[in-house]
mmCIF file of C-alpha atoms in Angstrom:
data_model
loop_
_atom_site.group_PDB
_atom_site.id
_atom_site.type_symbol
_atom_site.label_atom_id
_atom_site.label_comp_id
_atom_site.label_asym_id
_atom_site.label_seq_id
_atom_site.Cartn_x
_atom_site.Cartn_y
_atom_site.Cartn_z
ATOM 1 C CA UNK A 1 0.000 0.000 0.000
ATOM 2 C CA UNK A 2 1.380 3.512 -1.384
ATOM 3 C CA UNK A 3 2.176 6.074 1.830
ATOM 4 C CA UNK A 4 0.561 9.144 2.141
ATOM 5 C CA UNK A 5 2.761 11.864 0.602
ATOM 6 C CA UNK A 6 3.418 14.406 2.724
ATOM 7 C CA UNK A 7 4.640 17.995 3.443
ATOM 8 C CA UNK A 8 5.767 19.536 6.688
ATOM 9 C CA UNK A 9 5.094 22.940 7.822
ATOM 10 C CA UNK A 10 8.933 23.873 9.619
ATOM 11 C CA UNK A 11 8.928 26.203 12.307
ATOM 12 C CA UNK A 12 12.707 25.217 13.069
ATOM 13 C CA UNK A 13 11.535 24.772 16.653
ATOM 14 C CA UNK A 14 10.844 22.179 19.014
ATOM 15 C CA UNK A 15 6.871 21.637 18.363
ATOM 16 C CA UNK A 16 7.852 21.346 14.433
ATOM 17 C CA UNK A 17 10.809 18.254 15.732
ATOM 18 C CA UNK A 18 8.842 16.558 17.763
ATOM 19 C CA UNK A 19 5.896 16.437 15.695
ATOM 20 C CA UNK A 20 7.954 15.397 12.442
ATOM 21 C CA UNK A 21 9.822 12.772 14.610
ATOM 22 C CA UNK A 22 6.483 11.216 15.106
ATOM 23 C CA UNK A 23 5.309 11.346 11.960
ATOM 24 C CA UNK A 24 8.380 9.873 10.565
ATOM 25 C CA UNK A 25 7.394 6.871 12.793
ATOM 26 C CA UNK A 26 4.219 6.525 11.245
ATOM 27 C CA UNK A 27 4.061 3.943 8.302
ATOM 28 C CA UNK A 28 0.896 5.647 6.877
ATOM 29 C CA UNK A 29 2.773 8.687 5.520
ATOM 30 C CA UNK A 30 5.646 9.839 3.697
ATOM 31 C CA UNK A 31 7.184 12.988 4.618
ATOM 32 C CA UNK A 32 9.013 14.407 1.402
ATOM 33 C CA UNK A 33 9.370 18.050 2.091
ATOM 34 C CA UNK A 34 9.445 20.472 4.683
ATOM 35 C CA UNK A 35 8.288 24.317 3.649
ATOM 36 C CA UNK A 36 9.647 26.784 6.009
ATOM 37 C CA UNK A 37 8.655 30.650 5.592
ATOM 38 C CA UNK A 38 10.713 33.072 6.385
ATOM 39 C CA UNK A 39 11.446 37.517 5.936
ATOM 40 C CA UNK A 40 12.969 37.747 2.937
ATOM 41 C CA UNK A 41 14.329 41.559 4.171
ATOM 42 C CA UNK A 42 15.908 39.724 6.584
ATOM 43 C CA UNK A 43 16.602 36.790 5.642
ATOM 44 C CA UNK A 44 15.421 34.945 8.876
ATOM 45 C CA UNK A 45 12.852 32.299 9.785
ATOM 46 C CA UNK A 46 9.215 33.865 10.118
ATOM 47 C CA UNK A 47 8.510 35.208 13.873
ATOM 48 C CA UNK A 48 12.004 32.558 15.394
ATOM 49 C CA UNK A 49 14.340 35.659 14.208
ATOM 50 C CA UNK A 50 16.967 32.850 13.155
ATOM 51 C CA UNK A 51 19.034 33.066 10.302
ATOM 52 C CA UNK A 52 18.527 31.656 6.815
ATOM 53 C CA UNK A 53 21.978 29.812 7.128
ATOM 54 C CA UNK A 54 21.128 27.542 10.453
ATOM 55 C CA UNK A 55 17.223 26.622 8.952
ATOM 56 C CA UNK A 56 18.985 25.238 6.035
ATOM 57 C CA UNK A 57 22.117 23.683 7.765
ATOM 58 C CA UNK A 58 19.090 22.572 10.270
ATOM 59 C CA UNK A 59 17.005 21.001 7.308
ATOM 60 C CA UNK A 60 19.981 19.656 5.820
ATOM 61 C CA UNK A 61 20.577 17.739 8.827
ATOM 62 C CA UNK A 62 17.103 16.114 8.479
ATOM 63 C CA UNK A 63 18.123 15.171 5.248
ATOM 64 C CA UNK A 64 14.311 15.993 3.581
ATOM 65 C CA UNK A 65 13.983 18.389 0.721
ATOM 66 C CA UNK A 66 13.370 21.919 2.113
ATOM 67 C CA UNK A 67 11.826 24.831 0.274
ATOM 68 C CA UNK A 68 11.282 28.121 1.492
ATOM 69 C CA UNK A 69 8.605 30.707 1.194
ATOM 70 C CA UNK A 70 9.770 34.157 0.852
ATOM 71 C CA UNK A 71 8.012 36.663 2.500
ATOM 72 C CA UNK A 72 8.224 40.693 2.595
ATOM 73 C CA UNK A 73 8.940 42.329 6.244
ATOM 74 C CA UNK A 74 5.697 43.014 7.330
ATOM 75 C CA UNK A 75 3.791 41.279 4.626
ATOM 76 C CA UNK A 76 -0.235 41.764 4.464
ATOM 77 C CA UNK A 77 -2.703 38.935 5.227
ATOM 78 C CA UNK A 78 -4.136 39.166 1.570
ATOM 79 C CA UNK A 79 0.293 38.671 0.357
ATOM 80 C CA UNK A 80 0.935 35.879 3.350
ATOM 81 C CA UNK A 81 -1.891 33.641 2.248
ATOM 82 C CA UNK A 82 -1.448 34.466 -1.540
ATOM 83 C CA UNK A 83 2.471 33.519 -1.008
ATOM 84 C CA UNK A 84 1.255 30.206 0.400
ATOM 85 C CA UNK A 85 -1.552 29.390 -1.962
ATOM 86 C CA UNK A 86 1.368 29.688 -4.787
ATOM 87 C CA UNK A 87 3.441 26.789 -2.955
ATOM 88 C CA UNK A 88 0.668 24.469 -1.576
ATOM 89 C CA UNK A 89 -0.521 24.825 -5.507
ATOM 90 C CA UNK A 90 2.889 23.822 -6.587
ATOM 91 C CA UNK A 91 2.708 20.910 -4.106
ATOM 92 C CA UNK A 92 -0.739 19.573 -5.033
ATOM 93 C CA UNK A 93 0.836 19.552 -8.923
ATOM 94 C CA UNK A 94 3.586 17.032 -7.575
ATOM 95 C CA UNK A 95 1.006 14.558 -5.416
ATOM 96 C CA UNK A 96 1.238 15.947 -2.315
ATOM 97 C CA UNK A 97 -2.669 15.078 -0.683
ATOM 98 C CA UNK A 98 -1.247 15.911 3.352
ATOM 99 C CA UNK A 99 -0.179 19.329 5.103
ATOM 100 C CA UNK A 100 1.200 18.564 8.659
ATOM 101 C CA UNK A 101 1.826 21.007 11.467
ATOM 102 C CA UNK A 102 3.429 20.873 15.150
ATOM 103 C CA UNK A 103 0.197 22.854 16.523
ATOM 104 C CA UNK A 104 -0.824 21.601 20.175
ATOM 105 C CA UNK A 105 -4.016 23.426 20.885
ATOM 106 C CA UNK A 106 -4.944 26.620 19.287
ATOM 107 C CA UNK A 107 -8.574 25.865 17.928
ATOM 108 C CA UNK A 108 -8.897 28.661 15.757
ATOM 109 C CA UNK A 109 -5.617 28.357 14.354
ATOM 110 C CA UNK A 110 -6.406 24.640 13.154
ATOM 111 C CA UNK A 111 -9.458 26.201 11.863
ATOM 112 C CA UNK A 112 -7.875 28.328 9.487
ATOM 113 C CA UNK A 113 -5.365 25.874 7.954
ATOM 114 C CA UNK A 114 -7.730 23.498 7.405
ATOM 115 C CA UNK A 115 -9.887 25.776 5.157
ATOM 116 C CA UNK A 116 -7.098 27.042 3.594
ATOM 117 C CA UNK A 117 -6.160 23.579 2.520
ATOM 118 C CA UNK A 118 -9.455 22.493 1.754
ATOM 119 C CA UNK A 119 -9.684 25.211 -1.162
ATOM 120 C CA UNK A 120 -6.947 23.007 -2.774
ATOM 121 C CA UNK A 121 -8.670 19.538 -1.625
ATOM 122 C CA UNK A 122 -5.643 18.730 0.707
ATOM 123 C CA UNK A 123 -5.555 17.547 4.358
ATOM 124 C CA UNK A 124 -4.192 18.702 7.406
ATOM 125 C CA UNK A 125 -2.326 16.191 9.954
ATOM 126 C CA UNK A 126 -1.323 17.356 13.397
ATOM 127 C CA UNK A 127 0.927 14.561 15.148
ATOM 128 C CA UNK A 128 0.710 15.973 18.259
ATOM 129 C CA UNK A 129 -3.000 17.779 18.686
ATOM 130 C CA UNK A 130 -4.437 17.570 22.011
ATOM 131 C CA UNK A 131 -0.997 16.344 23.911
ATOM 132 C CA UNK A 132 -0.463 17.865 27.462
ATOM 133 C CA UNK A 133 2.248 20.147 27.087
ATOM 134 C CA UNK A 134 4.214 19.613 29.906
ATOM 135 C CA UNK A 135 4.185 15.720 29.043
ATOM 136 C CA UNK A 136 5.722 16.460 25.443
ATOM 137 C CA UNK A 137 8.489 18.986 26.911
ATOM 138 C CA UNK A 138 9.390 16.296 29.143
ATOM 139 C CA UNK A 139 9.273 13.383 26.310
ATOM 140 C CA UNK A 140 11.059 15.684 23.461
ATOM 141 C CA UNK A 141 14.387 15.732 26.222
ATOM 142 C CA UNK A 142 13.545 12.452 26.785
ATOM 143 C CA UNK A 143 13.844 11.077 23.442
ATOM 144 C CA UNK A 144 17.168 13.393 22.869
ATOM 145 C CA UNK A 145 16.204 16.320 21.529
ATOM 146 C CA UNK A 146 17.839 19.487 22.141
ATOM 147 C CA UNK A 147 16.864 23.340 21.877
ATOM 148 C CA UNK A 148 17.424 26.778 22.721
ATOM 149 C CA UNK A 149 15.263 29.749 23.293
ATOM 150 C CA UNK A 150 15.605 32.096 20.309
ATOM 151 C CA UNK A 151 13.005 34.509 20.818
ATOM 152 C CA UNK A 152 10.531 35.393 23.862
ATOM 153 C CA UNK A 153 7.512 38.011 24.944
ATOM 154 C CA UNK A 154 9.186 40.368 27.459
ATOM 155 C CA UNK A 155 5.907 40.561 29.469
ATOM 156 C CA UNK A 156 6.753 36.845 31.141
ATOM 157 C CA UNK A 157 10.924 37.234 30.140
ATOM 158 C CA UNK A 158 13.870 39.419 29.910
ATOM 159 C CA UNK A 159 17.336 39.066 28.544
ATOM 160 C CA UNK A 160 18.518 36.617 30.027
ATOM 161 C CA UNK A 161 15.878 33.927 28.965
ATOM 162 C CA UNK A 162 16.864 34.033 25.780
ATOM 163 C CA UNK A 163 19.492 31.729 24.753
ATOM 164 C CA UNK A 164 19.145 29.323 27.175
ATOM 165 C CA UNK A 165 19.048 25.638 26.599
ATOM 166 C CA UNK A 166 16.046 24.126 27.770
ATOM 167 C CA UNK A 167 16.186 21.453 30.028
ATOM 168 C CA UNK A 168 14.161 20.250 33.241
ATOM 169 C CA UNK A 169 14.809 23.152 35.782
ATOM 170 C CA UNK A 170 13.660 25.376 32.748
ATOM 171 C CA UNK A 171 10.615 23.576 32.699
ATOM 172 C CA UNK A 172 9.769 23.594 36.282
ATOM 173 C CA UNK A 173 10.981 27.131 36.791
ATOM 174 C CA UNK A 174 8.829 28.426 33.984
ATOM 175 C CA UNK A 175 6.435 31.690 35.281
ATOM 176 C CA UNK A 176 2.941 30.856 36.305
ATOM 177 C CA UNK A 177 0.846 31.205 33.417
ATOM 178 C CA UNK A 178 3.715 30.381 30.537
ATOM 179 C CA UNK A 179 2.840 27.139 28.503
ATOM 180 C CA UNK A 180 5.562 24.603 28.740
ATOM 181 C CA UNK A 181 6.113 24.512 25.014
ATOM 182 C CA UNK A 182 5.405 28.235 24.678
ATOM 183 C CA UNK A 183 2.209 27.881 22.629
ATOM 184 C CA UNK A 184 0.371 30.502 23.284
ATOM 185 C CA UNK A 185 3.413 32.380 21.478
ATOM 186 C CA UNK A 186 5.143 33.272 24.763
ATOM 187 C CA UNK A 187 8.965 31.460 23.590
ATOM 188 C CA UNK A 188 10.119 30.293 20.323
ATOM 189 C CA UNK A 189 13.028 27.627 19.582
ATOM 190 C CA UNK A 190 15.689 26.297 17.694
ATOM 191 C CA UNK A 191 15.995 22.862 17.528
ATOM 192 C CA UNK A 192 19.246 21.720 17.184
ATOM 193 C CA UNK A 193 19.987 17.757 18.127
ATOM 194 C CA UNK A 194 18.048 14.903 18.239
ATOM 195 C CA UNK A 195 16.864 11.524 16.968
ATOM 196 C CA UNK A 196 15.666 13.427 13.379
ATOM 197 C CA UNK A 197 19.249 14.952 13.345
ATOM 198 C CA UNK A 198 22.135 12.835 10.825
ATOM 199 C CA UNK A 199 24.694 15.456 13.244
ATOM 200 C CA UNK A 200 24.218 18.390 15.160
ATOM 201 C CA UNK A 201 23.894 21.755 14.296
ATOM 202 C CA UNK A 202 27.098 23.792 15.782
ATOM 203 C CA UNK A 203 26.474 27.217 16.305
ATOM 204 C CA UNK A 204 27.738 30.138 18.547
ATOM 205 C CA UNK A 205 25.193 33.017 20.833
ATOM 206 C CA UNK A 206 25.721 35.527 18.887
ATOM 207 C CA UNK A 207 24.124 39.178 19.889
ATOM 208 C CA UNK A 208 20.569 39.574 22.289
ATOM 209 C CA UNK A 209 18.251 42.506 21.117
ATOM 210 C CA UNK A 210 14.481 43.537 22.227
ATOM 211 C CA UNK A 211 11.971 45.242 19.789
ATOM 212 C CA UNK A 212 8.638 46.015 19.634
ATOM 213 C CA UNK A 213 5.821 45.738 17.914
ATOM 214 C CA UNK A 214 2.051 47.184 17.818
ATOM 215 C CA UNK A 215 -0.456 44.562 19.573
ATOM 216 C CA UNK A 216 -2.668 42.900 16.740
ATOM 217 C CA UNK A 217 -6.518 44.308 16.329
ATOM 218 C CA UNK A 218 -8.070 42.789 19.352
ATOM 219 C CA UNK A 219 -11.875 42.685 20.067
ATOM 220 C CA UNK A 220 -10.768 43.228 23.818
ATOM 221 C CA UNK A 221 -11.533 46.750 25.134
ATOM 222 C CA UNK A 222 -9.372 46.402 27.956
ATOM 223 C CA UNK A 223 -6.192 46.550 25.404
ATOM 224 C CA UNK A 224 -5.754 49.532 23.686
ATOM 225 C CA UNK A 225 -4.729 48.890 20.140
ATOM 226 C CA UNK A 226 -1.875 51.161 19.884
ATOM 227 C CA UNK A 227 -0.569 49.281 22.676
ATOM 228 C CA UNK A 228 3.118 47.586 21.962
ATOM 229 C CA UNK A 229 4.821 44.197 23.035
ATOM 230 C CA UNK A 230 8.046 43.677 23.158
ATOM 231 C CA UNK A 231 9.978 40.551 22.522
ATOM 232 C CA UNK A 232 13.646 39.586 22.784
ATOM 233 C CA UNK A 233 15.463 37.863 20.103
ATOM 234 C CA UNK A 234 18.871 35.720 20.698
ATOM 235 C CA UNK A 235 20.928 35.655 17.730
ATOM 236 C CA UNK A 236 22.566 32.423 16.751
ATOM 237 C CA UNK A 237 25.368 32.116 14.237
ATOM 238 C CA UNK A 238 26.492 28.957 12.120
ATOM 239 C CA UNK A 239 29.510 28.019 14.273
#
């Protein structure tokens, strides 16, 4: 019986590793590309802040076919989902039927990739929907895997979160309300070791910078939309 051919949606994080390790364990599917976006100004993964060179020595590693989609600096939703419509169209054309993602939770987030799929007649997989987060923290350093903190929300973090290696005390010293894998978009990783990995990805701490950004249109009145958030970003560079 022929597998299921498959794309994967790469963060470069630890939700994106652990969820393609899984799915590489699965006999039903056959995971033959990974499609990362990233800032083309830049020249940096898509909200991680890491560089272009580490994704691809990162992807490399995996040893699957990576593509990336390029995207302006602040691109428009109307561009973003144009941009991806081009690719998924491109993949549909080469017999990809399956779109999987390392989302945990976020409903309305599943919601939307699913119906943007659907208007191509492709299918959505999420290897690890629904898993308690502080179980699969504890499982990915189980199983080997290794990461560091690239890029957090200064309202639970400050400088020196970033570029820390996550391990066990990070996990139980996390602040009260912070998601252990930082789903709710409160810490993003690099992944950079582990059982999906031919070798490791070497790399040095390069330099640690905050900016800020204006808080998305919210329906809540109790945030004021010209509010900011700030985040800080740890720089890594391809040792």
């Amino acid at each position: 019986m022929s597998k299921i051919k498959t794309y994967f949606n790469w963060s470069s994080g630890k939700d994106s590793a652990l969820a393609l390790y899984y799915l590489l364990q699965d006999d039903r599917y056959a995971v033959d590309e990974l499609i990362t976006s990233i800032n083309s100004h830049y020249n940096r993964v898509s909200m991680h802040g890491l560089r272009k060179e580490l994704l691809i020595a990162q992807t490399e590693a995996i040893n699957i076919t990576s593509n990336l989609i390029e995207l302006p600096e602040m691109p428009s939703m109307e561009i973003y989902e144009q941009k991806m419509m081009e690719t998924v169209s491109r993949l549909k054309n080469e017999g990809f039927t399956h779109s999987a993602f390392g989302d945990i939770f976020l409903e309305d987030l599943r919601i939307y990739r699913e119906e943007q799929l659907a208007k191509q007649k492709l299918k959505a997989v999420f290897p690890i929907w629904k898993r308690d987060t502080k179980e699969l923290i504890n499982e990915f350093l189980d199983l080997g895997f290794k990461t560091i903190v690239v890029c957090a929300n200064s309202k639970y973090f400050n400088e020196d979160f970033v570029g820390t290696v996550i391990d066990k005390n990070f996990i139980d010293n996390l602040p009260e309300g912070v998601d252990p894998c930082g789903e709710n978009g409160e810490f993003h990783t690099f992944c950079f070791d582990g059982p999906i990995f031919k070798k490791p990805i070497p790399f040095t701490i390069g330099e640690k910078v905050y900016r800020e950004y204006d808080n998305p249109n919210t329906e809540d009145d109790s945030i004021c939309k010209n509010d900011k958030y700030g985040v800080w970003y740890c720089d890594l560079l391809l040792h």
